[in-house]
Each structure stands twice: as structure tokens, then as C-alpha cells.
mmCIF file of N, CA and C in Angstrom:
data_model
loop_
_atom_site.group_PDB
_atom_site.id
_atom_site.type_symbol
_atom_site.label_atom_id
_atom_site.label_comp_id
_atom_site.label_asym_id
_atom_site.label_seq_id
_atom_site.Cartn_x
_atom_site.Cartn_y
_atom_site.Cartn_z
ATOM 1 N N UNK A 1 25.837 18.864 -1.856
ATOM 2 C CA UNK A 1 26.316 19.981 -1.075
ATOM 3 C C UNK A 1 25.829 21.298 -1.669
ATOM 4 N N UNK A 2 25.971 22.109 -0.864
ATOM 5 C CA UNK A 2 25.446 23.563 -1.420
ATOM 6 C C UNK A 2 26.596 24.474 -1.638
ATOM 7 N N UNK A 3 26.546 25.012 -2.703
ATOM 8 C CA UNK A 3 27.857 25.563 -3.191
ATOM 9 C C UNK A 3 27.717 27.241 -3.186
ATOM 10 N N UNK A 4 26.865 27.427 -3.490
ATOM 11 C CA UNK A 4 26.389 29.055 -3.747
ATOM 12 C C UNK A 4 25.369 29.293 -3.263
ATOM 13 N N UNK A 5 24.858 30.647 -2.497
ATOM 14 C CA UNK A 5 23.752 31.221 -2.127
ATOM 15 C C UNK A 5 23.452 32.311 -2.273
ATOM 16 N N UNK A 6 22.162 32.893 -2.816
ATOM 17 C CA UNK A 6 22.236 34.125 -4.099
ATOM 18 C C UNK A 6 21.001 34.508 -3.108
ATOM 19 N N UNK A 7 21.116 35.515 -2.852
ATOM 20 C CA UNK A 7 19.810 36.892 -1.929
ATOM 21 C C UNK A 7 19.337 37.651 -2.675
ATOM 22 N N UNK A 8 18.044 38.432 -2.510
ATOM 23 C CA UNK A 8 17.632 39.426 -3.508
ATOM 24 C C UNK A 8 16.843 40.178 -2.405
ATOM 25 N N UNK A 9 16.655 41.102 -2.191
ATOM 26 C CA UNK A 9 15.852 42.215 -1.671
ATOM 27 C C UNK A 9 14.330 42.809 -2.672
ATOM 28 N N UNK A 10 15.011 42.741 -3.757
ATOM 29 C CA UNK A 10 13.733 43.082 -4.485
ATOM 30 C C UNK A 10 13.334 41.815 -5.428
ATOM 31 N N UNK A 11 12.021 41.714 -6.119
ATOM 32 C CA UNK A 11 11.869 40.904 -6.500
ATOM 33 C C UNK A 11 11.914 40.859 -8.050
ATOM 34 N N UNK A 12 12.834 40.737 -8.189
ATOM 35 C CA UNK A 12 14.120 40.029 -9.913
ATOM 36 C C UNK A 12 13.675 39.008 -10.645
ATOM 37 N N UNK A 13 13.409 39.154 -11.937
ATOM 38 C CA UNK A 13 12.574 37.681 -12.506
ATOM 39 C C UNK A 13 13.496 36.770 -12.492
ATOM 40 N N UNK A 14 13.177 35.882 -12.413
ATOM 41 C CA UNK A 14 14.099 34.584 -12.133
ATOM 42 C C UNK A 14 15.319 34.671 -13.769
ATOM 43 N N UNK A 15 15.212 34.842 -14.649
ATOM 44 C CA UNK A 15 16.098 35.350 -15.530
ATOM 45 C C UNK A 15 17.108 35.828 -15.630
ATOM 46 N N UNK A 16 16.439 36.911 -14.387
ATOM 47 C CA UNK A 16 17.496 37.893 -14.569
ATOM 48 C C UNK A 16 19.310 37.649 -13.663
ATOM 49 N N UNK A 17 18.444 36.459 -12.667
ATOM 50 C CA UNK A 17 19.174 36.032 -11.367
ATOM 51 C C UNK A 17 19.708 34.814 -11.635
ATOM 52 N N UNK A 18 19.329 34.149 -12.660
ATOM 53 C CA UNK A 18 19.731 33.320 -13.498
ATOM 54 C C UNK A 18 21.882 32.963 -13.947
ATOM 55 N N UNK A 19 21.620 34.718 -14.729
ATOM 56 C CA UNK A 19 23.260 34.679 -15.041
ATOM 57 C C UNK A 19 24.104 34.873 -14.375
ATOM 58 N N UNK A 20 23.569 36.167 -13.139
ATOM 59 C CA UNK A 20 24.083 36.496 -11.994
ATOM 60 C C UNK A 20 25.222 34.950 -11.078
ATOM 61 N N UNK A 21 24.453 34.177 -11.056
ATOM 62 C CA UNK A 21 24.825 33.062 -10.340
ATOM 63 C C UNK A 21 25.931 31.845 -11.336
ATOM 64 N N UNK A 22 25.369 32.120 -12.316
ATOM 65 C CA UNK A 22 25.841 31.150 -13.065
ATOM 66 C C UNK A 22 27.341 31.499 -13.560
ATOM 67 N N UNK A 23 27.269 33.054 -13.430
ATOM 68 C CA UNK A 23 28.607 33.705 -13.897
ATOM 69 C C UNK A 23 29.768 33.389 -12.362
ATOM 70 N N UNK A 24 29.243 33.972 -11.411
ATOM 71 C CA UNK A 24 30.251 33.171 -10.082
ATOM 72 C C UNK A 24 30.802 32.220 -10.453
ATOM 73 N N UNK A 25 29.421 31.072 -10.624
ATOM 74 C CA UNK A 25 30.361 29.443 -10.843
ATOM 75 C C UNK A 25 30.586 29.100 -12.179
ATOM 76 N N UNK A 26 31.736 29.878 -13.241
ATOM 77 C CA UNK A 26 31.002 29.606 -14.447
ATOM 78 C C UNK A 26 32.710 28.729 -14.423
ATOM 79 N N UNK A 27 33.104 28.406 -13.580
ATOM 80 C CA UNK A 27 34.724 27.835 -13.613
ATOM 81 C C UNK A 27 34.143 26.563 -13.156
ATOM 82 N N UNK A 28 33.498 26.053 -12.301
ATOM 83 C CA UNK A 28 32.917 25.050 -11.772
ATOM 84 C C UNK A 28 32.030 23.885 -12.320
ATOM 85 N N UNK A 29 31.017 24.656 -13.614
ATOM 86 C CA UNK A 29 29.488 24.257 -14.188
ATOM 87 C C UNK A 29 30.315 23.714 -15.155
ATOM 88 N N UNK A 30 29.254 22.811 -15.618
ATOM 89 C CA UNK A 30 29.303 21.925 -16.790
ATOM 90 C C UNK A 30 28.509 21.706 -17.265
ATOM 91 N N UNK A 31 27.351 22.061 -16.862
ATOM 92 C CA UNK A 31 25.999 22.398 -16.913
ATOM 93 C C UNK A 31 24.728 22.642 -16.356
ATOM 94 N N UNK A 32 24.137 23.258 -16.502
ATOM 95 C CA UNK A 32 23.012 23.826 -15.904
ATOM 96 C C UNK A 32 21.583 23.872 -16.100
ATOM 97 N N UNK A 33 21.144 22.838 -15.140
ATOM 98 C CA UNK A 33 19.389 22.706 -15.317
ATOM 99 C C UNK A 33 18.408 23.923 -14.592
ATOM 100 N N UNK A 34 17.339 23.955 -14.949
ATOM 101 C CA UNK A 34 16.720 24.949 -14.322
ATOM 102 C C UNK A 34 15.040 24.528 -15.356
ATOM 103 N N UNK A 35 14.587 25.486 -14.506
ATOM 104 C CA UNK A 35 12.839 25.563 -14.349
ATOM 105 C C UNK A 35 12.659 26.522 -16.285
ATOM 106 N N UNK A 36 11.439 26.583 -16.244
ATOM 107 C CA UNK A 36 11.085 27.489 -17.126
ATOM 108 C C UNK A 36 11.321 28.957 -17.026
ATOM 109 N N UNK A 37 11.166 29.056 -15.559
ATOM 110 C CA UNK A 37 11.534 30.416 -15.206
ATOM 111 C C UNK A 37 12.875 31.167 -15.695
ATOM 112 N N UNK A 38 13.816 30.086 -16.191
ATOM 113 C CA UNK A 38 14.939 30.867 -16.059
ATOM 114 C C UNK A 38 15.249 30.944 -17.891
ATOM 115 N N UNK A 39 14.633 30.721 -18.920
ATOM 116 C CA UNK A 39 14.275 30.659 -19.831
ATOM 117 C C UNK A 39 14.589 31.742 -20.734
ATOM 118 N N UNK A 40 15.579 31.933 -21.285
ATOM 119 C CA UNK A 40 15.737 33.204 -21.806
ATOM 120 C C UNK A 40 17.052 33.055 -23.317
ATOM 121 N N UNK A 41 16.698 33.598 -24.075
ATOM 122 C CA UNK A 41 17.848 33.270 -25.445
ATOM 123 C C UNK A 41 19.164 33.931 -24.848
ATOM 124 N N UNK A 42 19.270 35.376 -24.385
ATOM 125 C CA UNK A 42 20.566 35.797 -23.920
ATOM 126 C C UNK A 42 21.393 34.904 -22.761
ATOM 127 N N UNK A 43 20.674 34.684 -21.825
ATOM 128 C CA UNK A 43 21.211 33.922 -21.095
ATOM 129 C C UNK A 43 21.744 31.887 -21.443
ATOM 130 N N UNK A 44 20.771 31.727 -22.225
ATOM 131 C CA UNK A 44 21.388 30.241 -22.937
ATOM 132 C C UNK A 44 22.397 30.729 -23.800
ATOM 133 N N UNK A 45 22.391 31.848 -24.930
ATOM 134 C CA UNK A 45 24.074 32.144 -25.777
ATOM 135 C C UNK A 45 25.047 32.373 -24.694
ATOM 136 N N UNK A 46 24.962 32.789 -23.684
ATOM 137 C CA UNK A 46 26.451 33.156 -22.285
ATOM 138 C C UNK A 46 26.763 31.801 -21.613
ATOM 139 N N UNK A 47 25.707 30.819 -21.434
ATOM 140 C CA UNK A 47 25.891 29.411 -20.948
ATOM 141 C C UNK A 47 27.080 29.224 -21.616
ATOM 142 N N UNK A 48 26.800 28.884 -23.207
ATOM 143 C CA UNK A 48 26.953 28.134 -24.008
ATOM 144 C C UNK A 48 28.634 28.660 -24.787
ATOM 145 N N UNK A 49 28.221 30.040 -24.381
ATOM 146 C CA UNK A 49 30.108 31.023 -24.605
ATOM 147 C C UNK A 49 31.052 30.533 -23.881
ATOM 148 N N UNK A 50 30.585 29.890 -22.232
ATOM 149 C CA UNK A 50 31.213 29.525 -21.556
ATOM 150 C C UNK A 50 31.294 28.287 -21.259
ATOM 151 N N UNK A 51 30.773 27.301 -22.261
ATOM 152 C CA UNK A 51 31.041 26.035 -21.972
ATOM 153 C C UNK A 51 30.087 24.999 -21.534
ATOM 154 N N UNK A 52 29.363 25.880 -20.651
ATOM 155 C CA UNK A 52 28.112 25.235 -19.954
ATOM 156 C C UNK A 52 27.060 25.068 -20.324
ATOM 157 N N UNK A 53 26.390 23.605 -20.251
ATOM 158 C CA UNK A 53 25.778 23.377 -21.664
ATOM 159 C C UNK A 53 24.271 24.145 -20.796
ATOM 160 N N UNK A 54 23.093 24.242 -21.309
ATOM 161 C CA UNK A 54 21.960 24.901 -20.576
ATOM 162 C C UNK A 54 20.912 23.712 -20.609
ATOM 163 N N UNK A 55 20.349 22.922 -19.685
ATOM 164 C CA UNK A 55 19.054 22.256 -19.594
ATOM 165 C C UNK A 55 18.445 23.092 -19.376
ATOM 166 N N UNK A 56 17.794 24.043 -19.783
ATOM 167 C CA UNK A 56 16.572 24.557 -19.548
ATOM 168 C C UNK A 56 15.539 24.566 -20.233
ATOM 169 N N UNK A 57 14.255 24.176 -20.158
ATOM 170 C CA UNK A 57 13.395 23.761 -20.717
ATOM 171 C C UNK A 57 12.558 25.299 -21.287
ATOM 172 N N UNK A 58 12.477 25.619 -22.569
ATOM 173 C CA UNK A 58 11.545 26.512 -23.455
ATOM 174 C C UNK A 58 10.166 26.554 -23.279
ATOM 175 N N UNK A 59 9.806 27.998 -22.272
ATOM 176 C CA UNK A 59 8.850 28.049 -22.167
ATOM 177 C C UNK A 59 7.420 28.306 -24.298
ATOM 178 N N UNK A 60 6.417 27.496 -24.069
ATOM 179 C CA UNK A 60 5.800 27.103 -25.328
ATOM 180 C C UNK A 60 5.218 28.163 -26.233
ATOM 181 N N UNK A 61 5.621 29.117 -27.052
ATOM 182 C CA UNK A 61 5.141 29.824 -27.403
ATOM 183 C C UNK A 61 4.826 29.020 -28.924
ATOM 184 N N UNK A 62 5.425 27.851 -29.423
ATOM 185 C CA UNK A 62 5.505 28.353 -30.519
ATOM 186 C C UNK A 62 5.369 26.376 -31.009
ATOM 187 N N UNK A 63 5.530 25.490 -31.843
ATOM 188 C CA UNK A 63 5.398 24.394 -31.906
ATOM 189 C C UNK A 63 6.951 23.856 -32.163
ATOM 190 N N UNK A 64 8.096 24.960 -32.327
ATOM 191 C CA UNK A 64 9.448 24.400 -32.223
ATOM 192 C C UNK A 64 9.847 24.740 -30.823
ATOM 193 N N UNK A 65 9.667 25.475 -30.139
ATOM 194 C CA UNK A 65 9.859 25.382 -28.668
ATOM 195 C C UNK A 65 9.100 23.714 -27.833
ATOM 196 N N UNK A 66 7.952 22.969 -28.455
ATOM 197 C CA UNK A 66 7.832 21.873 -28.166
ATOM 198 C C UNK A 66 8.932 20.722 -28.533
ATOM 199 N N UNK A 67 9.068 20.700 -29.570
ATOM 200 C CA UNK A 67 10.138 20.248 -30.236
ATOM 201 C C UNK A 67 11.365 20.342 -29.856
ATOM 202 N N UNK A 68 12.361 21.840 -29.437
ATOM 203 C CA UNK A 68 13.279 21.607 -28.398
ATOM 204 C C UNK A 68 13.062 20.940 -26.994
ATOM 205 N N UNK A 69 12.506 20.979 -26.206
ATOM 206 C CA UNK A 69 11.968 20.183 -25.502
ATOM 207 C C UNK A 69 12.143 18.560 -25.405
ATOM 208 N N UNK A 70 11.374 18.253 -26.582
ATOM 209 C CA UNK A 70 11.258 17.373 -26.705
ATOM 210 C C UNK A 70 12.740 16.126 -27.183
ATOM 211 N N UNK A 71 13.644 17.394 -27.669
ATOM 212 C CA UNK A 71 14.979 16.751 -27.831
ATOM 213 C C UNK A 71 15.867 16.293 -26.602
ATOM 214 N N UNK A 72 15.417 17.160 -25.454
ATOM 215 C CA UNK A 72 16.427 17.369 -24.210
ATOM 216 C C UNK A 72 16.191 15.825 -23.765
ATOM 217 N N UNK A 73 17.605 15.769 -23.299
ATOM 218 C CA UNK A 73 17.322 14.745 -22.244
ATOM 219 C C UNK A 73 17.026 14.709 -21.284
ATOM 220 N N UNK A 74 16.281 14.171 -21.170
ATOM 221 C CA UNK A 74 15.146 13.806 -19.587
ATOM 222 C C UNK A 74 16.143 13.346 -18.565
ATOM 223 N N UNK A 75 16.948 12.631 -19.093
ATOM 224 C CA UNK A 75 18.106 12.125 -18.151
ATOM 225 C C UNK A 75 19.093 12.956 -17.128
ATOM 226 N N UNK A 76 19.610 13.886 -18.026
ATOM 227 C CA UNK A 76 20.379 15.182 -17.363
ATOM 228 C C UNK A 76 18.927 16.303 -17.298
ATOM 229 N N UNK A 77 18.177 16.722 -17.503
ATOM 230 C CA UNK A 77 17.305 17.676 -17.024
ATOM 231 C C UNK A 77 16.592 17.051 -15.817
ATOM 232 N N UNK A 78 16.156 15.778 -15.431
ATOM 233 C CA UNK A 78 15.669 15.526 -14.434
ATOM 234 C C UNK A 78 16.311 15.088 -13.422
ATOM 235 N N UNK A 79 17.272 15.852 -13.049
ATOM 236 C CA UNK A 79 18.645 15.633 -12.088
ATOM 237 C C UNK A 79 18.179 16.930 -11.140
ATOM 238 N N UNK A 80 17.430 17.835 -11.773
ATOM 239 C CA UNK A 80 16.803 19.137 -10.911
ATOM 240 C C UNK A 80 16.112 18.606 -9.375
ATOM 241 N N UNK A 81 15.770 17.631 -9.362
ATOM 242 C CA UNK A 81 15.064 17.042 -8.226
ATOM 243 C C UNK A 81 16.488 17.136 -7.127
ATOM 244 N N UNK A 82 17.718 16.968 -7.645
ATOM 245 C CA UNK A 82 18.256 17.415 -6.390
ATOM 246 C C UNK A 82 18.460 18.412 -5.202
ATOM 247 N N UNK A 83 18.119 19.216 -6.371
ATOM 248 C CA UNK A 83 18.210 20.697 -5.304
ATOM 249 C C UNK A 83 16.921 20.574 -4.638
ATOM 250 N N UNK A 84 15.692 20.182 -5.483
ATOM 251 C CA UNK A 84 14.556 20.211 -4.745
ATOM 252 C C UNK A 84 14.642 19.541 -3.530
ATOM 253 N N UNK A 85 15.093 18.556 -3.456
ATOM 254 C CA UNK A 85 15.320 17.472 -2.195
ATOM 255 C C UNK A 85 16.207 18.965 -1.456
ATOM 256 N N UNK A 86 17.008 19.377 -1.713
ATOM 257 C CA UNK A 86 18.140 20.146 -0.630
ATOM 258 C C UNK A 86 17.354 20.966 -0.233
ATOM 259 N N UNK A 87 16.718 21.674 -0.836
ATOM 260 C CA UNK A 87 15.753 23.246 -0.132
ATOM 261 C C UNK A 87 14.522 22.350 0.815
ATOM 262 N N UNK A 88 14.095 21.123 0.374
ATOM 263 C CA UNK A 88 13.168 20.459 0.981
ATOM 264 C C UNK A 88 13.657 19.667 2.808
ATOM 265 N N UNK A 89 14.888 19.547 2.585
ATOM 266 C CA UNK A 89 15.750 19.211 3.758
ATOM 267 C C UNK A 89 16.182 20.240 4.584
ATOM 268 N N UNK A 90 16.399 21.383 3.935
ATOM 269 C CA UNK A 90 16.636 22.443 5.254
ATOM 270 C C UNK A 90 15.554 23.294 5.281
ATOM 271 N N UNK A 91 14.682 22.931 4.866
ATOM 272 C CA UNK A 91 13.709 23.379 5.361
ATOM 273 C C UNK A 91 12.807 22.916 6.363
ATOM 274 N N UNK A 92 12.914 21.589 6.414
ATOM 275 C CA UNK A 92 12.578 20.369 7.044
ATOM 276 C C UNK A 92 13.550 20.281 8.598
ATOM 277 N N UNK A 93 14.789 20.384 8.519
ATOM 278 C CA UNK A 93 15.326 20.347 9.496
ATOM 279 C C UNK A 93 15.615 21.525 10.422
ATOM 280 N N UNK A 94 15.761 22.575 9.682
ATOM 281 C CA UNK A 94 16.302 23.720 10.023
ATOM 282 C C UNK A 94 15.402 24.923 10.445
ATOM 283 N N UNK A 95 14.386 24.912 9.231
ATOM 284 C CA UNK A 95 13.047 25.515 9.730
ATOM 285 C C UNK A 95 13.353 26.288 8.317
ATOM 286 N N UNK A 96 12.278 27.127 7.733
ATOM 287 C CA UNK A 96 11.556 27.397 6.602
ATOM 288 C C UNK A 96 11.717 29.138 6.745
ATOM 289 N N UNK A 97 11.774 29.284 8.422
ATOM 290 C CA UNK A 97 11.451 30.917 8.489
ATOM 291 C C UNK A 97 13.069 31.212 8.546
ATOM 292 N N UNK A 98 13.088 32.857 8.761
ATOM 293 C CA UNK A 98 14.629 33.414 8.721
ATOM 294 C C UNK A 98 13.855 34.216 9.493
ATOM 295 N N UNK A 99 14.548 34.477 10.863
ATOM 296 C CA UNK A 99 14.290 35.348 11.897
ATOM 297 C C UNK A 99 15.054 36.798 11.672
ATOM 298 N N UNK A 100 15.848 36.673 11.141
ATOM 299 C CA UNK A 100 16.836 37.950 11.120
ATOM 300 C C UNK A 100 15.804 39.205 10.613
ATOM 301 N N UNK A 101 16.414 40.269 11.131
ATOM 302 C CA UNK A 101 15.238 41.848 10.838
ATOM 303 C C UNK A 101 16.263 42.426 9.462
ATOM 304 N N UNK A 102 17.612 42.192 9.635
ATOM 305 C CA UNK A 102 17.982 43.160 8.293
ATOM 306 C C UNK A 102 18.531 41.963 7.264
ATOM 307 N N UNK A 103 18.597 42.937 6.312
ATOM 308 C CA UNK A 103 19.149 42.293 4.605
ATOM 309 C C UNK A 103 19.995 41.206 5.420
ATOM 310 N N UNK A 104 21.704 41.737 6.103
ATOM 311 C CA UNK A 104 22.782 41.160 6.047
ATOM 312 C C UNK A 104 22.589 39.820 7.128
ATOM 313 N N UNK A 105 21.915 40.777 7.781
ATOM 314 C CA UNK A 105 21.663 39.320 9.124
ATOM 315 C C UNK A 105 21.028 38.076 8.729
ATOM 316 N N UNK A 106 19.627 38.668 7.631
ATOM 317 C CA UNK A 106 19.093 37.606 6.766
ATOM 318 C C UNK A 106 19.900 36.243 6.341
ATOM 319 N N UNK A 107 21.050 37.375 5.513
ATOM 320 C CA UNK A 107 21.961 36.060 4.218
ATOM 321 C C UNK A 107 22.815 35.707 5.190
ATOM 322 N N UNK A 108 23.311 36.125 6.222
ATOM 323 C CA UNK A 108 23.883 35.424 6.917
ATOM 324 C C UNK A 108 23.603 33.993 7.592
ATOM 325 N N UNK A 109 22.043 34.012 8.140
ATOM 326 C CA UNK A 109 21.248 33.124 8.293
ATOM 327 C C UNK A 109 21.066 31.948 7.542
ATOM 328 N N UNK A 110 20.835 32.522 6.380
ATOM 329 C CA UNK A 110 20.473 31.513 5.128
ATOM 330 C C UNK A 110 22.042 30.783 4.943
ATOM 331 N N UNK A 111 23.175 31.556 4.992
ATOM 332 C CA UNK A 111 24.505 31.160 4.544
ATOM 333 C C UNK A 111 24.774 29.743 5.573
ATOM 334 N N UNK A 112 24.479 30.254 7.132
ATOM 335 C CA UNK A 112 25.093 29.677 7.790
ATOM 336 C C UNK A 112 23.785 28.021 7.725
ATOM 337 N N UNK A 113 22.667 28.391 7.256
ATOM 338 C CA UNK A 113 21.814 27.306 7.429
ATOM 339 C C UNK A 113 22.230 26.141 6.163
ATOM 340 N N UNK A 114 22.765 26.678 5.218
ATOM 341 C CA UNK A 114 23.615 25.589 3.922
ATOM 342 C C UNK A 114 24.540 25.276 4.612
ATOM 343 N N UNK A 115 25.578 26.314 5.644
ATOM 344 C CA UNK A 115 26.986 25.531 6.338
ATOM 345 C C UNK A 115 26.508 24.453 6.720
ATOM 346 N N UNK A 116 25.094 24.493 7.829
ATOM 347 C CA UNK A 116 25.101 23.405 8.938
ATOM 348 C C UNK A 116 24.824 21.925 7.728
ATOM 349 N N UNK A 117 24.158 22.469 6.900
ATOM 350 C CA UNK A 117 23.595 21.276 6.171
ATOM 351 C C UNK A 117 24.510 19.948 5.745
ATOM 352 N N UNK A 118 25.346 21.316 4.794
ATOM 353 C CA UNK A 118 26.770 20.678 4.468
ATOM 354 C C UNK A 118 27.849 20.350 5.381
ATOM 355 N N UNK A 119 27.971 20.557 6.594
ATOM 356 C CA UNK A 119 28.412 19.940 7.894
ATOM 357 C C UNK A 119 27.656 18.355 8.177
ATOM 358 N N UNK A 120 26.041 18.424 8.231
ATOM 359 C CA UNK A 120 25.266 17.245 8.834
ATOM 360 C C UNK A 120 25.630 16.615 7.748
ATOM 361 N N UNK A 121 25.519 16.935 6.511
ATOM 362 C CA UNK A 121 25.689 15.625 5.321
ATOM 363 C C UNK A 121 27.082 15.284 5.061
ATOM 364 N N UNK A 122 28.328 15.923 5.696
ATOM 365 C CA UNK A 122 29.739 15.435 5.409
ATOM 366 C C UNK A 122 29.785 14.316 6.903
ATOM 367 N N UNK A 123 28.844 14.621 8.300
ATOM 368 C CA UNK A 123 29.032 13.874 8.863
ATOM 369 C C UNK A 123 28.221 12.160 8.752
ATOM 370 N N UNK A 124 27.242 12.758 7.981
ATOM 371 C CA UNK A 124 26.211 10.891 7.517
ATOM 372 C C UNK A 124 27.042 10.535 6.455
ATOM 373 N N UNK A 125 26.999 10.826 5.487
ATOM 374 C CA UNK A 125 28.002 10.347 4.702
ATOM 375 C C UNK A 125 29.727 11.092 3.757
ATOM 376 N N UNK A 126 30.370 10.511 4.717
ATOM 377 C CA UNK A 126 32.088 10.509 4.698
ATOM 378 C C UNK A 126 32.783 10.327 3.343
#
């Protein structure tokens, strides 16, 4: 199911949009996978203040950033394929574009296109 949906108007490094989201659901998480993009020391110490452990994989600067890496579990970090499947499904069903002309009409769009989703998937499986 889709729980949260986060908009941006300008374009925010994935970092930065990172805590933004994570702080909403930080009552909810138990932990949190993510891309390289979201990769950052401040934001893994606030995970981790709050409980939530961080899969996020260390982008390589250095031969102990391989090494963290290499500790994570593949098991809980490669659970990310879910969301991929979800953005890949409403995009697939729903359509890819957002017709709306302003900001609000936009997220509204996008909001109501996770409702329908999470509507079609409470009705296939109960």
C-alpha cells in the first residue's frame, strides 16, 4: 500500500527529501531502505535517534564505504524492489503523465492516483 506522498516544485537532492518524509512517518518506520541517492551521515544519525534502522547503501568514496556495504544485508535492503514494483504499477495502469496545470491540482492527482491503487489492491487481495 502507499502510505505517504511527498511533491517538490523545485528540484531538491534526493537527501534533502529524504528526512523530510521520513520525519512524517518516523512513528510508523522501523526501517528504511533507499537508493544511494539518499546517502548522507546527518540524515542516517536522525534515522538512527529515532529508532529507524537506515538501509542505505554508501555511496564509494573510500574502501570502508565498500566494506559498509558489504556488511548490509542484502536481505532487508533488497526489499526496495517493492516500491519499484508500486511506481511501476501505477504507472502502468493509471498512466505515467499528470495532466493537472497547477502545483495543488498536480498532488492532488498524484494523491488520488495512490488512493485508486490502494482501493484496486484492497479489492484483489482482502
Amino acid at each position: 500500500y502507499v502510505f505517504d506522498v511527498h511533491c517538490t516544485t523545485t528540484k531538491k537532492h534526493d537527501a534533502k527529501i529524504g528526512p523530510q518524509v521520513a520525519r512524517r512517518n518516523a512513528a510508523d518506520l522501523r526501517s528504511l531502505a533507499a537508493d544511494r541517492g539518499y546517502d548522507g551521515k546527518p540524515f542516517r544519525d536522525e534515522l538512527r535517534a529515532n529508532g529507524i534502522r537506515p538501509l542505505i547503501k554508501h555511496r564509494i568514496y573510500s574502501s570502508l564505504d565498500r566494506a559498509h556495504n558489504a556488511r548490509m544485508s542484502s536481505r532487508w535492503y533488497n526489499r526496495r524492489w517493492m516500491v519499484e514494483t508500486v511506481f511501476s504499477s501505477i504507472k502502468r495502469t493509471l498512466g505515467s503523465a499528470v495532466r493537472a496545470r497547477s502545483w495543488q491540482l498536480e498532488f492532488r492527482e498524484m494523491v488520488l492516483k495512490c488512493a485508486v491503487y490502494n482501493l484496486r489492491r484492497t479489492v484483489r487481495y482482502p
